[in-house]
Amino acid sequence: MDADSRLGQSNEREARRAILTQFQVPHILAINGGSSSIKFALYSMSDPPERRMHGVIDRIGLDDTTLRCDDLSGSEVKCRAIGTLDHRAAATFLVDWLDKEIGLTSIAAVGHRIVNGGVQHSQAELFSDALMLELRRISAWAPEHLPAEIAMVDLIRERRPELLHVACFDSAFHREMPRVAKTMAIPRRLTAKGVERLGFHGLSFAFLMEELERKAGAEAARGRVILAHLGNGASLAAVRNGKSIDTSMGFTPAAGVPMSTRSGDLDPGLLWYLAQTEQMTAEQFNHMVNHQSGLLGVSDTSSDVRDLLGREAHDSRAAEAIAMFCYQIRKCIGGFAAALGGLDTLIFAGGIGENSPVIRTRICQELGFLGVELHEVRNDDGEQVISADASRVAVRVMHTDEEIMIAKSVRAIVQHSSRLPA
Ligand code: ADP
C-alpha cells in the first residue's frame, strides 16, 4: 500500500470517527431507488430504528414527476409536482430538498438499496473506494439501476464527504441458493465470469421472513415458504429453513414472471429472430423487454393492474394480460412447491399482492392440489391470513418495508465499525 492510500484510509477513518462521536443525535437516511422512483426514509439510530419521515419521488423521466412525503409528525402527506426530472436531476432535487427540510447535518449515515451486488456480496457493507470501483465495473450488469445508484452515492458524498454510506444489496438474500438453482445452462466460461441467476427483491423477502417469524413463530419461518412480491417489478422466492433456495428473477430483473413493463422469461431464440426480421439491435431488444413488454405489451394500453381490471370486461387485450400474469405466477408457485417438496406458507406482498383480492384469487385457483384454499371474505377484506381454516397452506398478505431493512443494516454496520480498532 502506498503512502497516499494509507493517508486516504486514515483520513477516511478520522472522518468516520468524527461522525460516530455525534452518534446520539443524527439519523439514518434510507434510499431505495427504482427505475422510475426514489423512495426515501429517515430513521432514528435506536434499536430498532424508528421512522421519522418517509417519501417518494415518483414518475421520474415523465412530465409529471412528483414528490410525496409524510410530515415529520408522521401523518400529513405532502404532494407536489416538481416538473420533468431525469434520474440525476431527481437525485439532486432530493438532496437539496432534504438539506432544506431536515438539514443534511442531522444525518449520520446513508443506506442505499443496491439492486445488483454481483456474485461477491452476500451482506450489507460500508461503501469503500474498492466497492465503488467494483460496482462501476459491474454496472453493465444492471444498466437500469446501478449507474443511478452509484450517482446517488457520488452526489451525497460531494455534499457531505464525511457521511458513512452503506450498500444494502437486493441480490444478497439469494447468494446461498444451491448451485443447481443458480447455474444457467450456458458455457462454463461465462458462469466463471459471474453470469448466473442472482435474484432480486432480497430486502423485501428478508423483511417478509422476519415478519413471518414475528407473526407466526419460528417454526413457520423454518418451513416451506413461497414469497410473492408483486409490484411493478414482480418476483417470487422459494424459502426453506429461512434460506432462499430458488427465485424467479435471474441475472437481471427482467427474468421470471411477466411484470408491469418487463417481459419475464422469454425464448432466448427471440433475440436472433428479431435481429433477422426487424433488424432489432441488442439495445432495442433490451428496451423492449424492460419497458414495452409484460402487462403493458400484452394489453397495449396500460402497465397498471387497476386500469386493466377496470377494462377487462370490454377489452380482450386487458383480460388476456391479466390472465397471463396470474397464470405465469401460478405456474411459478407450482414449480417452487416442487423445489421445496411441498408448501406450508404462501405470502403475497407488493402493490398488487397486497391490494388486489381478485388477483390473489385468480392466482390461487387450481392450487387446491397443493393444499391452498382461500377464505373469500378474509381475502376480500385483505386480512393478514386469507386462507380458510381447513387450508393446509397458510396464505398471508403482508405490507413489505424495504427501507426499514436498509435502516437496520446501516445501524448494525455503524455500530460494528464504531467498535473497530483504529
Ligand atoms: P414498485 O414495484 O414500483 O414499488 P408497488 O409495489 O407500489 O410498485 O406496486 C405498484 C403496482 O401495484 C401498480 O402498478 C398497480 O398495478 C398495483 N396496485 C396498487 N394498488 C392496487 C389495487 N388496489 N388493485 C390492483 N393493483 C394495485
XYZ file of C-alpha atoms and ligand atoms in Angstrom:
449
model
C 0.000 0.000 0.000
C 1.484 3.411 -0.975
C 1.665 6.467 1.265
C -1.282 8.192 -0.479
C -3.585 5.214 0.045
C -2.517 4.947 3.678
C -3.177 8.639 4.170
C -6.532 8.288 2.355
C -7.538 5.412 4.614
C -6.500 7.198 7.773
C -8.399 10.322 6.639
C -11.447 8.153 5.955
C -11.113 6.624 9.419
C -10.729 10.052 11.054
C -13.829 11.293 9.265
C -15.754 8.186 10.331
C -14.672 8.658 13.924
C -15.768 12.280 13.844
C -19.221 11.335 12.711
C -19.538 8.500 15.200
C -18.913 10.849 18.085
C -22.195 12.563 17.204
C -23.873 9.169 17.181
C -26.693 10.039 19.586
C -28.106 12.929 17.595
C -28.128 12.144 13.889
C -30.317 9.906 11.844
C -30.145 7.228 9.194
C -31.291 8.110 5.694
C -32.511 5.092 3.718
C -32.602 5.466 -0.051
C -34.448 2.981 -2.202
C -34.100 3.958 -5.833
C -36.056 2.172 -8.557
C -36.041 2.666 -12.310
C -38.756 5.359 -12.152
C -38.902 6.316 -8.472
C -36.707 7.108 -5.473
C -38.185 6.200 -2.081
C -36.501 7.681 0.971
C -36.973 7.450 4.720
C -35.376 8.930 7.787
C -34.857 6.776 10.893
C -33.564 7.244 14.401
C -30.422 5.331 15.398
C -32.389 3.465 18.064
C -32.820 -0.302 18.164
C -34.992 -0.957 16.243
C -34.704 2.224 14.175
C -37.842 4.366 14.339
C -39.170 6.017 11.228
C -39.305 9.832 11.373
C -40.219 10.580 7.782
C -40.971 8.762 4.556
C -41.390 9.900 0.987
C -41.052 9.127 -2.681
C -40.142 10.923 -5.862
C -42.323 9.264 -8.455
C -42.684 9.229 -12.232
C -39.023 10.060 -12.843
C -38.427 10.650 -16.535
C -42.083 11.570 -17.180
C -43.553 15.050 -17.495
C -45.256 14.994 -14.106
C -42.550 13.936 -11.657
C -43.936 14.318 -8.141
C -42.629 14.414 -4.610
C -44.812 12.883 -1.894
C -43.846 12.664 1.708
C -45.368 12.314 5.125
C -44.808 15.063 7.617
C -42.149 14.865 10.317
C -45.092 14.178 12.658
C -45.684 11.045 10.563
C -49.239 11.710 9.448
C -49.772 14.543 6.983
C -48.972 13.735 3.372
C -47.403 16.457 1.247
C -47.514 16.129 -2.504
C -46.149 18.482 -5.120
C -45.330 18.472 -8.801
C -41.623 19.051 -9.400
C -41.539 19.265 -13.199
C -39.882 16.801 -15.528
C -36.813 15.330 -13.906
C -34.489 12.588 -15.078
C -32.749 10.384 -12.509
C -29.755 12.657 -11.953
C -31.963 15.766 -11.611
C -34.348 13.939 -9.263
C -31.444 12.833 -7.064
C -30.105 16.416 -6.927
C -33.579 17.716 -6.134
C -33.948 15.200 -3.305
C -30.601 16.048 -1.701
C -31.331 19.823 -1.895
C -34.822 19.286 -0.538
C -33.626 17.119 2.360
C -30.971 19.704 3.187
C -33.616 22.399 3.354
C -36.231 20.301 5.191
C -34.155 18.496 7.778
C -30.578 19.650 7.236
C -28.026 17.139 5.985
C -26.129 17.630 9.237
C -28.868 15.701 11.031
C -27.863 12.582 9.085
C -25.018 10.327 10.217
C -25.233 7.556 7.699
C -26.971 6.759 4.443
C -28.116 3.297 3.433
C -28.626 2.622 -0.252
C -30.530 -0.226 -1.821
C -28.090 -1.539 -4.401
C -30.048 -3.738 -6.756
C -27.173 -5.808 -8.015
C -24.225 -6.765 -5.829
C -22.958 -9.359 -8.289
C -21.780 -12.736 -7.061
C -19.455 -11.450 -4.324
C -21.706 -9.663 -1.855
C -23.896 -11.654 0.481
C -24.459 -8.957 3.097
C -24.619 -5.211 3.523
C -21.294 -3.396 3.779
C -19.741 0.048 4.125
C -19.004 1.776 0.854
C -15.254 1.861 0.310
C -13.296 3.024 -2.712
C -12.837 -0.633 -3.632
C -16.580 -1.288 -3.525
C -17.286 1.790 -5.669
C -14.746 0.541 -8.208
C -16.298 -2.914 -8.211
C -19.821 -1.515 -8.695
C -18.647 0.731 -11.529
C -17.017 -2.330 -13.099
C -20.222 -4.374 -12.994
C -22.628 -1.516 -13.749
C -23.278 -3.014 -17.197
C -24.861 -5.953 -15.334
C -27.718 -3.714 -14.222
C -27.793 -0.717 -16.566
C -31.323 0.185 -15.442
C -30.274 0.530 -11.814
C -26.577 0.538 -10.908
C -25.450 3.749 -12.686
C -28.238 5.748 -10.975
C -27.460 4.148 -7.592
C -23.741 4.950 -7.919
C -24.586 8.513 -8.996
C -26.672 8.988 -5.837
C -23.757 7.932 -3.603
C -21.407 10.266 -5.519
C -23.849 13.136 -5.204
C -24.259 12.883 -1.438
C -20.509 12.353 -0.976
C -19.836 15.583 -2.870
C -22.108 17.478 -0.481
C -21.178 15.703 2.770
C -17.916 13.785 2.279
C -17.759 12.680 5.915
C -21.026 10.699 5.878
C -20.972 6.924 6.119
C -22.607 5.112 3.230
C -23.808 1.534 3.451
C -24.612 -0.661 0.455
C -27.619 -2.954 1.035
C -27.667 -5.460 -1.773
C -31.019 -6.598 -3.112
C -29.373 -9.714 -4.525
C -27.768 -10.726 -1.190
C -30.766 -12.745 0.077
C -30.277 -15.298 -2.703
C -26.488 -15.670 -2.576
C -26.638 -19.020 -0.810
C -29.024 -20.593 -3.300
C -27.904 -24.093 -4.272
C -25.728 -24.240 -7.383
C -28.351 -26.283 -9.170
C -30.742 -23.344 -8.908
C -28.153 -20.628 -9.575
C -26.496 -22.116 -12.607
C -27.713 -21.185 -16.066
C -27.334 -23.724 -18.849
C -24.708 -21.751 -20.776
C -20.982 -22.358 -21.387
C -18.965 -22.644 -18.181
C -16.571 -19.861 -19.135
C -19.488 -17.390 -18.705
C -20.522 -18.880 -15.381
C -16.921 -18.434 -14.261
C -17.276 -14.713 -15.035
C -20.250 -14.436 -12.702
C -23.110 -14.931 -15.145
C -25.609 -16.815 -13.023
C -29.078 -16.436 -11.528
C -28.680 -13.677 -8.920
C -32.274 -12.873 -7.963
C -33.539 -9.598 -6.527
C -36.201 -8.168 -4.158
C -33.966 -9.520 -1.376
C -34.626 -6.680 1.076
C -38.354 -7.236 0.709
C -38.010 -11.020 1.066
C -35.824 -10.669 4.165
C -38.409 -8.343 5.713
C -41.264 -10.758 4.912
C -39.388 -13.637 6.559
C -38.775 -11.570 9.705
C -42.449 -10.654 9.774
C -43.482 -14.283 9.288
C -41.403 -15.286 12.282
C -42.823 -12.419 14.347
C -46.431 -13.204 13.424
C -46.486 -16.986 13.026
C -43.467 -18.151 15.020
C -40.059 -19.649 14.301
C -41.426 -22.989 13.141
C -43.485 -21.371 10.359
C -40.451 -19.313 9.296
C -38.334 -22.505 9.099
C -40.971 -24.219 6.947
C -41.519 -24.352 3.188
C -42.419 -20.815 2.184
C -43.151 -19.103 -1.126
C -42.893 -15.316 -1.148
C -44.642 -13.455 -3.974
C -43.559 -9.823 -4.215
C -45.944 -8.458 -6.840
C -45.400 -4.768 -7.583
C -44.366 -3.072 -10.820
C -41.420 -5.388 -10.573
C -42.553 -8.874 -9.556
C -40.646 -11.895 -8.364
C -41.129 -14.990 -6.242
C -38.767 -16.790 -3.899
C -38.830 -20.335 -2.562
C -37.527 -20.347 1.020
C -36.731 -23.310 3.266
C -35.157 -23.076 6.722
C -35.179 -19.318 6.224
C -32.918 -19.555 3.159
C -33.702 -18.803 -0.456
C -33.439 -21.995 -2.493
C -34.764 -20.546 -5.742
C -36.116 -17.332 -7.175
C -37.815 -16.260 -10.378
C -35.609 -13.324 -11.422
C -32.265 -14.138 -12.957
C -29.029 -12.393 -13.879
C -31.196 -9.308 -14.396
C -34.607 -8.288 -13.023
C -36.126 -8.782 -16.498
C -36.390 -12.555 -15.937
C -39.103 -14.642 -14.300
C -42.816 -13.870 -14.296
C -44.306 -11.119 -16.509
C -44.323 -7.696 -14.816
C -45.852 -4.296 -15.460
C -43.475 -3.500 -18.342
C -40.907 -6.338 -18.175
C -41.435 -9.487 -20.178
C -40.190 -12.069 -17.693
C -38.811 -15.303 -19.177
C -38.659 -15.483 -22.959
C -37.461 -17.873 -25.600
C -33.745 -16.991 -25.952
C -34.091 -17.528 -29.713
C -36.253 -14.415 -29.936
C -33.271 -12.040 -29.956
C -31.861 -13.616 -33.099
C -35.268 -13.852 -34.760
C -35.998 -10.149 -34.202
C -32.497 -9.190 -35.281
C -33.120 -11.031 -38.569
C -36.679 -9.989 -39.278
C -36.836 -6.484 -37.763
C -33.153 -5.550 -37.665
C -33.645 -5.069 -33.932
C -30.405 -4.204 -32.114
C -29.429 -5.638 -28.723
C -30.104 -2.220 -27.189
C -33.596 -2.052 -28.708
C -34.282 -5.591 -27.536
C -33.218 -4.672 -24.005
C -35.512 -1.638 -24.080
C -38.403 -3.746 -25.353
C -38.112 -6.449 -22.698
C -37.736 -3.922 -19.866
C -40.098 -1.106 -20.851
C -42.571 -2.214 -23.514
C -43.491 -5.746 -22.517
C -45.334 -7.506 -19.682
C -48.810 -6.155 -18.867
C -48.199 -3.058 -20.992
C -47.054 -5.055 -24.006
C -49.871 -7.591 -23.962
C -52.674 -5.141 -23.126
C -51.323 -2.487 -25.496
C -52.732 0.154 -23.141
C -51.521 0.135 -19.539
C -48.953 -1.351 -17.175
C -51.234 -0.791 -14.178
C -53.262 -3.723 -12.880
C -56.011 -1.361 -11.637
C -56.523 0.052 -15.150
C -56.559 -3.403 -16.690
C -59.051 -4.823 -14.187
C -61.315 -1.860 -14.912
C -61.081 -2.521 -18.617
C -61.063 -6.296 -18.884
C -64.852 -6.723 -19.272
C -64.837 -4.889 -22.618
C -61.195 -5.118 -23.745
C -59.982 -8.629 -24.513
C -56.331 -7.465 -24.582
C -56.605 -6.257 -20.977
C -58.280 -9.549 -19.997
C -55.522 -11.509 -21.717
C -52.758 -9.528 -19.970
C -54.294 -10.171 -16.535
C -54.910 -13.849 -17.318
C -51.288 -14.292 -18.471
C -49.940 -12.551 -15.355
C -51.930 -14.786 -12.973
C -51.242 -17.954 -14.956
C -47.458 -17.499 -15.013
C -47.355 -16.706 -11.305
C -49.479 -19.776 -10.517
C -47.127 -21.894 -12.637
C -44.138 -20.464 -10.785
C -45.755 -21.312 -7.420
C -46.298 -24.886 -8.638
C -42.653 -25.143 -9.721
C -41.354 -23.737 -6.450
C -43.583 -26.091 -4.451
C -41.870 -28.925 -6.339
C -38.437 -27.461 -5.495
C -39.442 -27.198 -1.821
C -41.069 -30.651 -1.668
C -44.411 -29.133 -0.643
C -45.709 -25.867 0.705
C -46.596 -24.583 4.184
C -46.933 -20.820 3.717
C -47.634 -18.554 0.749
C -47.169 -14.799 1.229
C -48.435 -12.043 -1.060
C -46.785 -8.607 -0.925
C -46.076 -5.575 -3.156
C -48.649 -3.134 -4.556
C -50.575 -5.844 -6.415
C -50.102 -8.707 -3.959
C -51.144 -6.537 -1.049
C -54.081 -4.680 -2.589
C -55.800 -6.899 -5.112
C -58.036 -9.704 -3.767
C -59.170 -10.623 -7.271
C -55.601 -11.182 -8.491
C -54.849 -13.297 -5.403
C -57.975 -15.359 -6.084
C -57.068 -15.933 -9.722
C -53.509 -16.916 -8.853
C -54.677 -19.370 -6.189
C -57.421 -21.035 -8.208
C -56.281 -24.523 -9.308
C -53.771 -24.603 -6.423
C -56.128 -26.753 -4.324
C -53.991 -29.809 -5.153
C -51.165 -28.163 -3.163
C -53.450 -27.538 -0.208
C -54.137 -23.843 -0.962
C -57.692 -22.814 -0.122
C -58.615 -19.156 0.221
C -61.261 -17.763 2.578
C -63.309 -15.465 0.357
C -64.278 -12.891 2.989
C -60.823 -12.712 4.598
C -59.299 -12.313 1.155
C -61.753 -9.563 0.156
C -61.080 -7.776 3.435
C -57.304 -8.068 2.946
C -56.821 -9.715 6.343
C -53.369 -10.865 7.425
C -54.302 -14.531 6.954
C -56.561 -15.082 3.946
C -56.639 -18.890 3.819
C -59.603 -20.957 5.006
C -59.274 -22.696 8.365
C -59.111 -26.063 6.580
C -56.399 -24.927 4.154
C -53.183 -26.985 4.509
C -51.222 -23.952 3.340
C -51.387 -20.697 5.327
C -51.838 -17.856 2.850
C -50.863 -14.418 4.142
C -50.894 -10.822 2.956
C -48.113 -8.531 4.165
C -47.078 -4.958 3.659
C -43.395 -5.092 2.857
C -40.880 -2.500 4.028
C -37.521 -2.405 2.279
C -36.483 0.878 3.898
C -36.562 -0.493 7.466
C -34.297 -3.349 6.345
C -31.865 -0.757 4.977
C -32.014 1.212 8.245
C -31.405 -1.924 10.342
C -28.366 -2.880 8.265
C -26.971 0.637 8.496
C -27.408 0.688 12.256
C -25.707 -2.703 12.682
C -22.775 -1.723 10.473
C -22.293 1.706 12.016
C -22.308 0.170 15.494
C -19.858 -2.510 14.425
C -17.481 -0.054 12.756
C -17.537 2.164 15.840
C -16.011 -0.778 17.753
C -13.305 -1.430 15.174
C -9.714 -0.713 16.247
C -8.024 2.218 14.515
P -43.000 -0.781 -7.169
O -42.582 -2.149 -7.639
O -42.744 0.281 -8.192
O -42.540 -0.429 -5.769
P -45.613 -1.151 -5.997
O -45.219 -2.303 -5.131
O -46.022 0.112 -5.346
O -44.580 -0.851 -7.147
O -46.837 -1.670 -6.909
C -47.372 -0.823 -7.871
C -48.457 -1.560 -8.615
O -49.434 -2.045 -7.679
C -49.241 -0.626 -9.539
O -48.702 -0.621 -10.824
C -50.602 -1.252 -9.563
O -50.701 -2.078 -10.698
C -50.676 -2.153 -8.340
N -51.766 -1.792 -7.427
C -51.759 -0.878 -6.449
N -52.961 -0.848 -5.825
C -53.732 -1.775 -6.424
C -55.066 -2.246 -6.245
N -55.848 -1.757 -5.314
N -55.511 -3.230 -7.067
C -54.700 -3.747 -8.017
N -53.440 -3.362 -8.227
C -52.963 -2.388 -7.447
